[in-house]
Amino acid sequence: MTIKKIVGSVVLTSALILSACGNGEGESTTDGGNNTSDNGNGSSEPITLTMFHADLAQSDGFDNPVAQEITERTGVQLDISYPVGGDDLEAIALMIGSGDFPDLIFGKGGLNQLIDSGGVLALDDLIEERGDNLKAMYGDQLDRLRNSLDDPSIYHVGTAGVENQVLETSGTMMLQTGMLRDLGYPEIKTLEDYENAIVEFLEENPTTEDGEEWYPMVLSGADWRWLITVGDPASFVSGFSGDGQWYVEEETGEATYKFQREEFREYFRWLNGMNAKGLLDPESFTHTHDTYISKLSSGRVLGIADQDWNIGSAEAALRAEGNEWGLWAPLPVTLNEDTAPLVTRDYGFTGSTGISISADSDHIDEAFDFLDWMASEEAQILTNWGVEGINYEIIDGKRVQLDEDRENAQTNSNYSFETGIGQYIHPFPQWGTAAVDSNGQSISRTTEEDIRTNFAESELETLEAYDANIWVDLFPAADELGIPNHGRAWEIPLPTGSQVNIIQQRADDYTTQKVTEAILTDPDNFDNVWDEMLAELESMNIDQANEEMSEIINRRIELWGGAE
Amino acid sequence: MSRFYYTDSGFVMFLLKALSVNIYLTKERLKVITMESAKVIDVEKQSQIKARQKQMPKKKLTWKIIKQQKLLIIMSIPFVVWLAIFAYTPLLGWIVAFQDYRPQNGFLGSDWVGLQHFTALFNDSLFYRALRNTIGMGGLGLIFGTGTAISFALLLNELRFTRFKKFTQTVSYLPHFVSWVVVANLVTTMLSNTGVVNNILQFLNLTDSPINFMARPDMFWGIVTGAEVWKSTGWNAIIYLAAMTSISEEMYEAAHVDGANRFQKMWHITLPSIKPIIIILMIMSIGNIINIGFERQMLLGNNIVADAAIVIEKYALDYGIGMFRYSFGTAIGIFKSVISIVLIFTFNTIAKKTSDISII
């Protein structure tokens, strides 16, 4: 009898435990379901839409003033998740693998895989029925949102702005304004000029006023930033368009893996020389991003080559400390006098990836209406300018940024997270820098006057010496450079199962390492290392990737309506 | 919802869980160990029993036995079910390694491709480099990790001043709780051109110009192992210390009477007494030398040392799931499991042959 009792109790307890677990899960899911459906019905309570944001690098609680204003006007609260490890493709792959999609997905390079997996919704009908704001925004550019020739539906809206003007440069070679001043603002067009300027300056000023060493040139090549401070500047210096890891022959749409180009050999030979002469910081390829930024913030760095958004915190630090002459001037440096830098190029509307709506979302209509609202003039002014009275005021019918907000924007590296301004422009549908609202005012806060108001004294003086108003004036004008028919190669989401993906990853991993070796090697050995790299690239089947990429680009040109 | 792409709080929860599991495991280990060391004392008896067991013919499984043991069987059912659900059911997913798996087609709708993914894997030179690095760094970590932990435990055990001993023990296992992100930053800062290590070397005139440690592929394995040893020595020593406390005081007293000095006591009493634990822990961790993770390599690595820093798991991440190649990633996973099992069995057999201690 006792045995039976014990057996009974054991069975009972295990059953209880199991059912308890089951209940727990069941309850929590139904709870969640109830909550959301309640919210959906009640108009006063905001509904929460989940969203994945591939480009976000830190948590955004959607609680800053702009976000609160968005919630107030639309009744939508966003719950934004982001790829913690920084790799958005892995996050997307796991999302597809688990079949667990948020309501709104900014899939970036993983868009095609999302479409293939059936996880995202075709938006054509919704846009046709009720997407008035979206239709007004995209106009005849709507075709550029289409997926492919075989499946010409629209699965996303957003990213790049519609109607652009180029007012800012990014990613070029830069020199310190203080150094240019001391040298009497020499003309700097080629790599040779760039190097000579540094050498000449160091001869006159071996150390800073405090007796500390200068950093002649610093790169950030230890992690993925290698691509923007080593790889991309090479493209700009070589006069290539901003096609990422590719060089595209625009007449034929033919793509080449850019490290196979001879121009690159020349750029890196120069960098190799810089290293051999001790002009390149030896820690360029080993220091962490934080160390890099702290070096830049010291005001002792003469030359860099980086994207604006990567050095924003260093610039903010320099400004905050009143060390304005430590800021850098972007310069149109190229391999030789005959090469034109294409940094200021207008690529047309390039939104080949953007926000999609999950096919099994419970809130498809709300999500779509939200995206459509984000394309409205009201929303665009809110996300660009912030809240009236807090960030700007209206004087004589015109929006004017408040002074304290301007100062905050320049010195606070967390500005967009705290105020929400600029935080919800990308990757949502957005007007470009050239767009104006119904009163004829610029929708974007970035205008030429605005840029000039934001400049430090050092920048204004440097510009004046070079006879320019803003930095882009130093570069060829955008309308001289033409608009490429394919947009930008790196933005094209690659088809699932394409070999390009695999070969390019191998080649990228290999070149980051091998080019670094080439830079650091003895100058006599440079050509050996470079030839070795070219041979190895061949053996990785890079030609096959080139071919496939050319085909992808040609299909893109066809989809976008051919040559304009 | 966000189980796989971490939100903030999700990630923190994940860490907490990982931590509690870790602590739990350690507790379990300690239990096992104290039980084991109780057995150690009469090793002779044990081997006698074993010998007897070997002579006994295998009992046949009959209804009678099942009836006799039904209570035990019923009691074990929840655990067997647990094991089946959480350890064996997921293995069904291995079939995707033999398919060209696309999530939208599901397990049954995807095309079968046989061993294609394995062939691709074995034809990739990068895979062999990753394998070499993994086993190299895993092996070094195991050897030096265990070596330092045992030596540290031995020395600590000899301390007679209890307060100091406790204090040292606490301080020494604290690095275990420091995240690899922080450790990697500490290491790179210390080893940078203007870092402490180079300052000392230059002050002592051992080098003329600073050594750029982080830019030397030949030093990378060493740096990773060093960082790991620094981080885990104190923590790993806890287990050995626990084992040492259960060694009978009488043996030391007897040795003292025989005139043994401290080192002789360590060598002839302490070490042999904890030998079973050392071997068991070795067997348990040898299967894991291929599962060393990739965070320290990723955090300490850079583009110069990339060749020495790529490990299997990073490879699987970048070339498997990072490219939506679910099947390829799974193939790598299967291969890893096979290697682990082979390693465990090999070491287990060696241990059994040489010292009559085994876990399988």
mmCIF file of N, CA, C and O in Angstrom, chain A residues 7 50 52 59 81-82 84 89-98 100 102 110 113 116-117 221-223 226 282-283 285-286 288 496-497 501-502 505-506 509 512-513 516 520, chain B residues 1-8 11 70-71 74-75 78 102-104 124-126 185 188 192-194 212 214-215 301-304 306-307 317-319 321-326:
data_model
loop_
_atom_site.group_PDB
_atom_site.id
_atom_site.type_symbol
_atom_site.label_atom_id
_atom_site.label_comp_id
_atom_site.label_asym_id
_atom_site.label_seq_id
_atom_site.Cartn_x
_atom_site.Cartn_y
_atom_site.Cartn_z
ATOM 1 N N VAL A 7 4.067 5.835 -5.278
ATOM 2 C CA VAL A 7 3.976 5.906 -6.737
ATOM 3 C C VAL A 7 2.959 6.959 -7.138
ATOM 4 O O VAL A 7 3.215 7.832 -7.965
ATOM 5 N N THR A 50 5.963 45.923 -32.635
ATOM 6 C CA THR A 50 7.358 45.527 -32.475
ATOM 7 C C THR A 50 8.086 45.808 -33.774
ATOM 8 O O THR A 50 7.500 45.762 -34.853
ATOM 9 N N PHE A 52 12.116 45.515 -35.796
ATOM 10 C CA PHE A 52 13.536 45.184 -35.812
ATOM 11 C C PHE A 52 14.256 46.229 -36.651
ATOM 12 O O PHE A 52 13.826 46.552 -37.751
ATOM 13 N N SER A 59 20.242 50.572 -27.503
ATOM 14 C CA SER A 59 18.824 50.451 -27.214
ATOM 15 C C SER A 59 18.098 51.797 -27.318
ATOM 16 O O SER A 59 18.603 52.819 -26.890
ATOM 17 N N SER A 81 13.846 46.426 -31.456
ATOM 18 C CA SER A 81 14.981 45.576 -31.120
ATOM 19 C C SER A 81 16.052 45.777 -32.181
ATOM 20 O O SER A 81 15.781 46.269 -33.268
ATOM 21 N N TYR A 82 17.270 45.415 -31.853
ATOM 22 C CA TYR A 82 18.374 45.647 -32.777
ATOM 23 C C TYR A 82 19.380 44.520 -32.635
ATOM 24 O O TYR A 82 19.382 43.807 -31.643
ATOM 25 N N VAL A 84 22.353 42.850 -31.438
ATOM 26 C CA VAL A 84 23.277 43.201 -30.366
ATOM 27 C C VAL A 84 24.731 42.997 -30.771
ATOM 28 O O VAL A 84 25.579 43.825 -30.529
ATOM 29 N N LEU A 89 22.673 40.510 -40.474
ATOM 30 C CA LEU A 89 22.294 39.354 -41.288
ATOM 31 C C LEU A 89 22.064 38.131 -40.414
ATOM 32 O O LEU A 89 21.138 37.347 -40.645
ATOM 33 N N GLU A 90 22.910 37.948 -39.395
ATOM 34 C CA GLU A 90 22.722 36.807 -38.503
ATOM 35 C C GLU A 90 21.393 36.919 -37.773
ATOM 36 O O GLU A 90 20.679 35.934 -37.604
ATOM 37 N N ALA A 91 21.066 38.132 -37.347
ATOM 38 C CA ALA A 91 19.796 38.333 -36.651
ATOM 39 C C ALA A 91 18.627 37.971 -37.559
ATOM 40 O O ALA A 91 17.679 37.314 -37.145
ATOM 41 N N ILE A 92 18.711 38.379 -38.829
ATOM 42 C CA ILE A 92 17.640 38.072 -39.778
ATOM 43 C C ILE A 92 17.550 36.568 -40.005
ATOM 44 O O ILE A 92 16.460 35.985 -40.053
ATOM 45 N N ALA A 93 18.732 35.937 -40.142
ATOM 46 C CA ALA A 93 18.749 34.493 -40.382
ATOM 47 C C ALA A 93 18.067 33.751 -39.242
ATOM 48 O O ALA A 93 17.288 32.821 -39.461
ATOM 49 N N LEU A 94 18.335 34.178 -38.011
ATOM 50 C CA LEU A 94 17.699 33.533 -36.860
ATOM 51 C C LEU A 94 16.195 33.807 -36.845
ATOM 52 O O LEU A 94 15.400 32.948 -36.499
ATOM 53 N N MET A 95 15.835 35.025 -37.236
ATOM 54 C CA MET A 95 14.424 35.398 -37.290
ATOM 55 C C MET A 95 13.680 34.473 -38.253
ATOM 56 O O MET A 95 12.618 33.944 -37.937
ATOM 57 N N ILE A 96 14.271 34.262 -39.426
ATOM 58 C CA ILE A 96 13.632 33.403 -40.417
ATOM 59 C C ILE A 96 13.603 31.969 -39.909
ATOM 60 O O ILE A 96 12.591 31.278 -39.993
ATOM 61 N N GLY A 97 14.724 31.537 -39.325
ATOM 62 C CA GLY A 97 14.816 30.163 -38.815
ATOM 63 C C GLY A 97 13.762 29.888 -37.761
ATOM 64 O O GLY A 97 13.182 28.808 -37.730
ATOM 65 N N SER A 98 13.494 30.864 -36.903
ATOM 66 C CA SER A 98 12.540 30.630 -35.830
ATOM 67 C C SER A 98 11.113 30.951 -36.263
ATOM 68 O O SER A 98 10.170 30.607 -35.581
ATOM 69 N N ASP A 100 9.750 33.759 -36.229
ATOM 70 C CA ASP A 100 9.243 34.683 -35.230
ATOM 71 C C ASP A 100 9.539 36.101 -35.696
ATOM 72 O O ASP A 100 10.634 36.603 -35.504
ATOM 73 N N PRO A 102 8.904 40.307 -35.972
ATOM 74 C CA PRO A 102 8.242 41.479 -35.409
ATOM 75 C C PRO A 102 7.321 42.111 -36.446
ATOM 76 O O PRO A 102 7.388 41.768 -37.629
ATOM 77 N N GLY A 110 19.283 41.701 -45.674
ATOM 78 C CA GLY A 110 18.599 40.423 -45.607
ATOM 79 C C GLY A 110 17.198 40.469 -46.197
ATOM 80 O O GLY A 110 16.430 39.520 -46.064
ATOM 81 N N GLN A 113 16.067 37.546 -48.454
ATOM 82 C CA GLN A 113 15.816 36.309 -47.727
ATOM 83 C C GLN A 113 14.475 36.387 -47.005
ATOM 84 O O GLN A 113 13.754 35.405 -46.930
ATOM 85 N N ASP A 116 11.925 35.776 -49.698
ATOM 86 C CA ASP A 116 11.904 34.359 -50.081
ATOM 87 C C ASP A 116 11.209 33.506 -49.036
ATOM 88 O O ASP A 116 10.527 32.543 -49.353
ATOM 89 N N SER A 117 11.428 33.847 -47.766
ATOM 90 C CA SER A 117 10.860 33.004 -46.719
ATOM 91 C C SER A 117 9.364 33.270 -46.554
ATOM 92 O O SER A 117 8.717 32.626 -45.749
ATOM 93 N N GLY A 221 41.594 50.316 -38.226
ATOM 94 C CA GLY A 221 41.519 49.106 -39.042
ATOM 95 C C GLY A 221 41.496 47.809 -38.274
ATOM 96 O O GLY A 221 41.845 46.763 -38.808
ATOM 97 N N ALA A 222 41.079 47.833 -36.994
ATOM 98 C CA ALA A 222 41.130 46.596 -36.223
ATOM 99 C C ALA A 222 39.871 45.759 -36.388
ATOM 100 O O ALA A 222 39.909 44.549 -36.271
ATOM 101 N N ASP A 223 38.754 46.406 -36.640
ATOM 102 C CA ASP A 223 37.505 45.636 -36.740
ATOM 103 C C ASP A 223 36.839 45.922 -38.083
ATOM 104 O O ASP A 223 37.503 46.247 -39.052
ATOM 105 N N TRP A 226 37.541 48.811 -40.649
ATOM 106 C CA TRP A 226 38.553 48.727 -41.708
ATOM 107 C C TRP A 226 37.931 49.137 -43.031
ATOM 108 O O TRP A 226 38.524 49.843 -43.827
ATOM 109 N N PRO A 282 51.366 53.200 -35.788
ATOM 110 C CA PRO A 282 51.563 51.745 -35.825
ATOM 111 C C PRO A 282 50.420 50.968 -35.190
ATOM 112 O O PRO A 282 50.274 49.771 -35.422
ATOM 113 N N GLU A 283 49.612 51.638 -34.398
ATOM 114 C CA GLU A 283 48.489 50.925 -33.782
ATOM 115 C C GLU A 283 47.217 51.005 -34.613
ATOM 116 O O GLU A 283 46.163 50.580 -34.160
ATOM 117 N N PHE A 285 45.985 49.306 -36.827
ATOM 118 C CA PHE A 285 45.259 48.067 -37.102
ATOM 119 C C PHE A 285 45.057 47.213 -35.868
ATOM 120 O O PHE A 285 44.626 46.077 -35.954
ATOM 121 N N THR A 286 45.428 47.761 -34.717
ATOM 122 C CA THR A 286 45.247 46.964 -33.506
ATOM 123 C C THR A 286 44.402 47.669 -32.447
ATOM 124 O O THR A 286 43.807 47.008 -31.609
ATOM 125 N N THR A 288 41.451 49.583 -30.356
ATOM 126 C CA THR A 288 39.996 49.456 -30.361
ATOM 127 C C THR A 288 39.385 50.795 -30.786
ATOM 128 O O THR A 288 40.063 51.816 -30.835
ATOM 129 N N THR A 496 18.983 34.898 -52.505
ATOM 130 C CA THR A 496 19.325 33.729 -51.694
ATOM 131 C C THR A 496 20.028 32.695 -52.557
ATOM 132 O O THR A 496 19.657 32.492 -53.704
ATOM 133 N N GLY A 497 21.016 32.045 -51.987
ATOM 134 C CA GLY A 497 21.688 30.981 -52.710
ATOM 135 C C GLY A 497 22.676 31.489 -53.736
ATOM 136 O O GLY A 497 23.289 30.702 -54.457
ATOM 137 N N ASN A 501 27.546 36.069 -52.570
ATOM 138 C CA ASN A 501 27.555 36.224 -51.130
ATOM 139 C C ASN A 501 28.746 35.531 -50.478
ATOM 140 O O ASN A 501 29.511 36.119 -49.719
ATOM 141 N N ILE A 502 28.890 34.234 -50.813
ATOM 142 C CA ILE A 502 29.915 33.412 -50.174
ATOM 143 C C ILE A 502 31.298 33.822 -50.636
ATOM 144 O O ILE A 502 32.209 34.015 -49.835
ATOM 145 N N GLN A 505 32.281 37.189 -49.181
ATOM 146 C CA GLN A 505 32.649 37.132 -47.760
ATOM 147 C C GLN A 505 34.075 36.607 -47.604
ATOM 148 O O GLN A 505 34.876 37.152 -46.855
ATOM 149 N N ARG A 506 34.371 35.552 -48.347
ATOM 150 C CA ARG A 506 35.729 34.998 -48.299
ATOM 151 C C ARG A 506 36.734 36.047 -48.737
ATOM 152 O O ARG A 506 37.761 36.269 -48.093
ATOM 153 N N ASP A 509 37.096 38.891 -46.173
ATOM 154 C CA ASP A 509 37.897 38.445 -45.031
ATOM 155 C C ASP A 509 39.366 38.386 -45.408
ATOM 156 O O ASP A 509 40.243 38.756 -44.633
ATOM 157 N N THR A 512 40.904 42.125 -46.246
ATOM 158 C CA THR A 512 41.165 42.973 -45.073
ATOM 159 C C THR A 512 42.489 42.562 -44.439
ATOM 160 O O THR A 512 43.261 43.408 -44.007
ATOM 161 N N GLN A 513 42.743 41.275 -44.409
ATOM 162 C CA GLN A 513 43.953 40.813 -43.759
ATOM 163 C C GLN A 513 45.177 41.018 -44.655
ATOM 164 O O GLN A 513 46.215 41.503 -44.216
ATOM 165 N N THR A 516 46.145 44.645 -45.267
ATOM 166 C CA THR A 516 46.809 45.130 -44.058
ATOM 167 C C THR A 516 48.267 44.684 -44.039
ATOM 168 O O THR A 516 49.167 45.467 -43.752
ATOM 169 N N LEU A 520 51.733 47.023 -44.140
ATOM 170 C CA LEU A 520 52.733 46.986 -43.078
ATOM 171 C C LEU A 520 54.053 46.364 -43.518
ATOM 172 O O LEU A 520 55.024 46.403 -42.784
ATOM 173 N N MET B 1 8.682 36.737 -27.843
ATOM 174 C CA MET B 1 8.831 37.147 -29.239
ATOM 175 C C MET B 1 10.280 37.237 -29.632
ATOM 176 O O MET B 1 10.747 36.612 -30.535
ATOM 177 N N SER B 2 11.015 38.040 -28.852
ATOM 178 C CA SER B 2 12.381 38.302 -29.308
ATOM 179 C C SER B 2 13.348 37.327 -28.654
ATOM 180 O O SER B 2 14.188 37.707 -27.870
ATOM 181 N N ARG B 3 13.187 36.096 -28.959
ATOM 182 C CA ARG B 3 14.020 35.114 -28.294
ATOM 183 C C ARG B 3 15.390 35.059 -28.956
ATOM 184 O O ARG B 3 16.393 34.826 -28.330
ATOM 185 N N PHE B 4 15.394 35.324 -30.247
ATOM 186 C CA PHE B 4 16.649 35.069 -30.970
ATOM 187 C C PHE B 4 17.441 36.312 -31.303
ATOM 188 O O PHE B 4 18.640 36.291 -31.280
ATOM 189 N N TYR B 5 16.782 37.360 -31.645
ATOM 190 C CA TYR B 5 17.561 38.591 -31.823
ATOM 191 C C TYR B 5 17.333 39.350 -30.540
ATOM 192 O O TYR B 5 16.238 39.741 -30.230
ATOM 193 N N TYR B 6 18.379 39.512 -29.779
ATOM 194 C CA TYR B 6 18.193 39.932 -28.406
ATOM 195 C C TYR B 6 17.711 41.355 -28.297
ATOM 196 O O TYR B 6 18.230 42.243 -28.924
ATOM 197 N N THR B 7 16.734 41.601 -27.457
ATOM 198 C CA THR B 7 16.492 42.963 -27.022
ATOM 199 C C THR B 7 17.370 43.136 -25.810
ATOM 200 O O THR B 7 17.988 42.204 -25.320
ATOM 201 N N ASP B 8 17.361 44.348 -25.305
ATOM 202 C CA ASP B 8 18.234 44.642 -24.179
ATOM 203 C C ASP B 8 17.966 43.731 -23.008
ATOM 204 O O ASP B 8 18.810 43.005 -22.534
ATOM 205 N N PHE B 11 18.663 40.127 -23.379
ATOM 206 C CA PHE B 11 20.071 39.779 -23.330
ATOM 207 C C PHE B 11 20.551 39.666 -21.881
ATOM 208 O O PHE B 11 21.233 38.735 -21.497
ATOM 209 N N LYS B 70 10.356 -1.309 -10.192
ATOM 210 C CA LYS B 70 9.433 -0.414 -10.893
ATOM 211 C C LYS B 70 9.396 0.990 -10.275
ATOM 212 O O LYS B 70 9.286 1.989 -10.966
ATOM 213 N N LEU B 71 9.578 1.036 -8.965
ATOM 214 C CA LEU B 71 9.564 2.331 -8.313
ATOM 215 C C LEU B 71 10.692 3.216 -8.842
ATOM 216 O O LEU B 71 10.509 4.377 -9.186
ATOM 217 N N ILE B 74 9.969 4.263 -12.370
ATOM 218 C CA ILE B 74 8.986 5.355 -12.455
ATOM 219 C C ILE B 74 9.613 6.676 -12.044
ATOM 220 O O ILE B 74 9.401 7.714 -12.647
ATOM 221 N N MET B 75 10.456 6.583 -10.980
ATOM 222 C CA MET B 75 11.081 7.811 -10.529
ATOM 223 C C MET B 75 12.011 8.408 -11.585
ATOM 224 O O MET B 75 12.222 9.621 -11.632
ATOM 225 N N PRO B 78 10.542 10.941 -15.355
ATOM 226 C CA PRO B 78 10.552 12.382 -15.670
ATOM 227 C C PRO B 78 11.885 12.834 -16.249
ATOM 228 O O PRO B 78 11.917 13.658 -17.165
ATOM 229 N N ARG B 102 15.536 25.428 -46.752
ATOM 230 C CA ARG B 102 14.979 26.785 -46.794
ATOM 231 C C ARG B 102 13.825 26.816 -45.815
ATOM 232 O O ARG B 102 12.906 25.994 -45.920
ATOM 233 N N PRO B 103 13.826 27.761 -44.878
ATOM 234 C CA PRO B 103 12.787 27.770 -43.839
ATOM 235 C C PRO B 103 11.384 27.762 -44.417
ATOM 236 O O PRO B 103 10.489 27.139 -43.868
ATOM 237 N N GLN B 104 11.179 28.441 -45.556
ATOM 238 C CA GLN B 104 9.814 28.512 -46.081
ATOM 239 C C GLN B 104 9.316 27.153 -46.576
ATOM 240 O O GLN B 104 8.126 26.909 -46.641
ATOM 241 N N ASP B 124 37.189 23.291 -47.958
ATOM 242 C CA ASP B 124 37.461 24.698 -47.692
ATOM 243 C C ASP B 124 38.720 24.823 -46.833
ATOM 244 O O ASP B 124 38.769 24.335 -45.715
ATOM 245 N N SER B 125 39.722 25.507 -47.381
ATOM 246 C CA SER B 125 40.986 25.606 -46.644
ATOM 247 C C SER B 125 40.808 26.410 -45.355
ATOM 248 O O SER B 125 41.484 26.171 -44.361
ATOM 249 N N LEU B 126 39.870 27.346 -45.390
ATOM 250 C CA LEU B 126 39.646 28.173 -44.204
ATOM 251 C C LEU B 126 39.154 27.327 -43.031
ATOM 252 O O LEU B 126 39.472 27.584 -41.880
ATOM 253 N N ASN B 185 39.602 44.479 -23.356
ATOM 254 C CA ASN B 185 40.054 45.863 -23.345
ATOM 255 C C ASN B 185 41.251 46.057 -22.428
ATOM 256 O O ASN B 185 42.189 46.779 -22.760
ATOM 257 N N THR B 188 44.329 44.521 -24.276
ATOM 258 C CA THR B 188 44.852 45.330 -25.379
ATOM 259 C C THR B 188 45.474 46.624 -24.865
ATOM 260 O O THR B 188 46.481 47.076 -25.401
ATOM 261 N N SER B 192 49.416 47.480 -25.438
ATOM 262 C CA SER B 192 49.580 48.438 -26.530
ATOM 263 C C SER B 192 50.976 49.061 -26.482
ATOM 264 O O SER B 192 51.725 48.869 -25.525
ATOM 265 N N ASN B 193 51.318 49.803 -27.532
ATOM 266 C CA ASN B 193 52.672 50.358 -27.631
ATOM 267 C C ASN B 193 53.038 51.252 -26.461
ATOM 268 O O ASN B 193 54.189 51.361 -26.082
ATOM 269 N N THR B 194 52.026 51.922 -25.900
ATOM 270 C CA THR B 194 52.310 52.810 -24.783
ATOM 271 C C THR B 194 51.813 52.187 -23.484
ATOM 272 O O THR B 194 51.699 52.866 -22.473
ATOM 273 N N ASN B 212 54.765 45.628 -30.648
ATOM 274 C CA ASN B 212 53.327 45.708 -30.911
ATOM 275 C C ASN B 212 52.718 44.310 -30.776
ATOM 276 O O ASN B 212 52.484 43.616 -31.756
ATOM 277 N N MET B 214 49.846 43.031 -30.117
ATOM 278 C CA MET B 214 48.582 42.650 -30.728
ATOM 279 C C MET B 214 48.707 42.497 -32.243
ATOM 280 O O MET B 214 47.779 42.046 -32.895
ATOM 281 N N ALA B 215 49.833 42.893 -32.801
ATOM 282 C CA ALA B 215 49.999 42.793 -34.253
ATOM 283 C C ALA B 215 50.890 41.614 -34.619
ATOM 284 O O ALA B 215 51.432 41.575 -35.719
ATOM 285 N N GLY B 301 41.105 39.753 -31.273
ATOM 286 C CA GLY B 301 41.660 39.689 -32.621
ATOM 287 C C GLY B 301 41.566 41.007 -33.364
ATOM 288 O O GLY B 301 40.907 41.936 -32.942
ATOM 289 N N ASN B 302 42.266 41.091 -34.468
ATOM 290 C CA ASN B 302 42.153 42.243 -35.363
ATOM 291 C C ASN B 302 42.527 41.748 -36.751
ATOM 292 O O ASN B 302 42.762 40.558 -36.947
ATOM 293 N N ASN B 303 42.572 42.664 -37.702
ATOM 294 C CA ASN B 303 42.757 42.213 -39.083
ATOM 295 C C ASN B 303 44.158 41.688 -39.377
ATOM 296 O O ASN B 303 44.375 41.033 -40.386
ATOM 297 N N ILE B 304 45.116 42.006 -38.513
ATOM 298 C CA ILE B 304 46.469 41.500 -38.772
ATOM 299 C C ILE B 304 46.575 40.036 -38.358
ATOM 300 O O ILE B 304 47.191 39.226 -39.040
ATOM 301 N N ALA B 306 44.143 37.924 -38.032
ATOM 302 C CA ALA B 306 42.917 37.192 -38.368
ATOM 303 C C ALA B 306 43.172 35.713 -38.651
ATOM 304 O O ALA B 306 42.382 34.858 -38.272
ATOM 305 N N ASP B 307 44.302 35.426 -39.290
ATOM 306 C CA ASP B 307 44.621 34.044 -39.629
ATOM 307 C C ASP B 307 44.745 33.150 -38.409
ATOM 308 O O ASP B 307 44.378 31.986 -38.439
ATOM 309 N N LEU B 317 29.462 30.785 -37.783
ATOM 310 C CA LEU B 317 28.584 31.946 -37.710
ATOM 311 C C LEU B 317 28.666 32.765 -39.001
ATOM 312 O O LEU B 317 27.652 33.113 -39.601
ATOM 313 N N ASP B 318 29.893 33.059 -39.430
ATOM 314 C CA ASP B 318 30.069 33.938 -40.588
ATOM 315 C C ASP B 318 29.681 33.258 -41.893
ATOM 316 O O ASP B 318 29.067 33.864 -42.759
ATOM 317 N N TYR B 319 30.100 32.004 -42.039
ATOM 318 C CA TYR B 319 29.880 31.344 -43.324
ATOM 319 C C TYR B 319 28.649 30.442 -43.300
ATOM 320 O O TYR B 319 28.255 29.901 -44.318
ATOM 321 N N ILE B 321 25.255 30.549 -40.729
ATOM 322 C CA ILE B 321 23.996 31.245 -40.538
ATOM 323 C C ILE B 321 24.047 32.701 -40.994
ATOM 324 O O ILE B 321 23.058 33.246 -41.452
ATOM 325 N N GLY B 322 25.234 33.309 -40.922
ATOM 326 C CA GLY B 322 25.358 34.699 -41.351
ATOM 327 C C GLY B 322 25.062 34.878 -42.825
ATOM 328 O O GLY B 322 24.834 35.979 -43.304
ATOM 329 N N MET B 323 25.123 33.777 -43.583
ATOM 330 C CA MET B 323 24.824 33.862 -45.014
ATOM 331 C C MET B 323 23.559 33.085 -45.343
ATOM 332 O O MET B 323 23.369 32.664 -46.474
ATOM 333 N N PHE B 324 22.762 32.849 -44.345
ATOM 334 C CA PHE B 324 21.513 32.103 -44.534
ATOM 335 C C PHE B 324 21.768 30.676 -44.994
ATOM 336 O O PHE B 324 20.913 30.063 -45.601
ATOM 337 N N ARG B 325 22.988 30.139 -44.736
ATOM 338 C CA ARG B 325 23.263 28.746 -45.111
ATOM 339 C C ARG B 325 23.024 27.868 -43.888
ATOM 340 O O ARG B 325 23.961 27.383 -43.261
ATOM 341 N N TYR B 326 21.766 27.679 -43.546
ATOM 342 C CA TYR B 326 21.424 26.919 -42.354
ATOM 343 C C TYR B 326 22.028 25.520 -42.409
ATOM 344 O O TYR B 326 22.523 24.999 -41.425
#
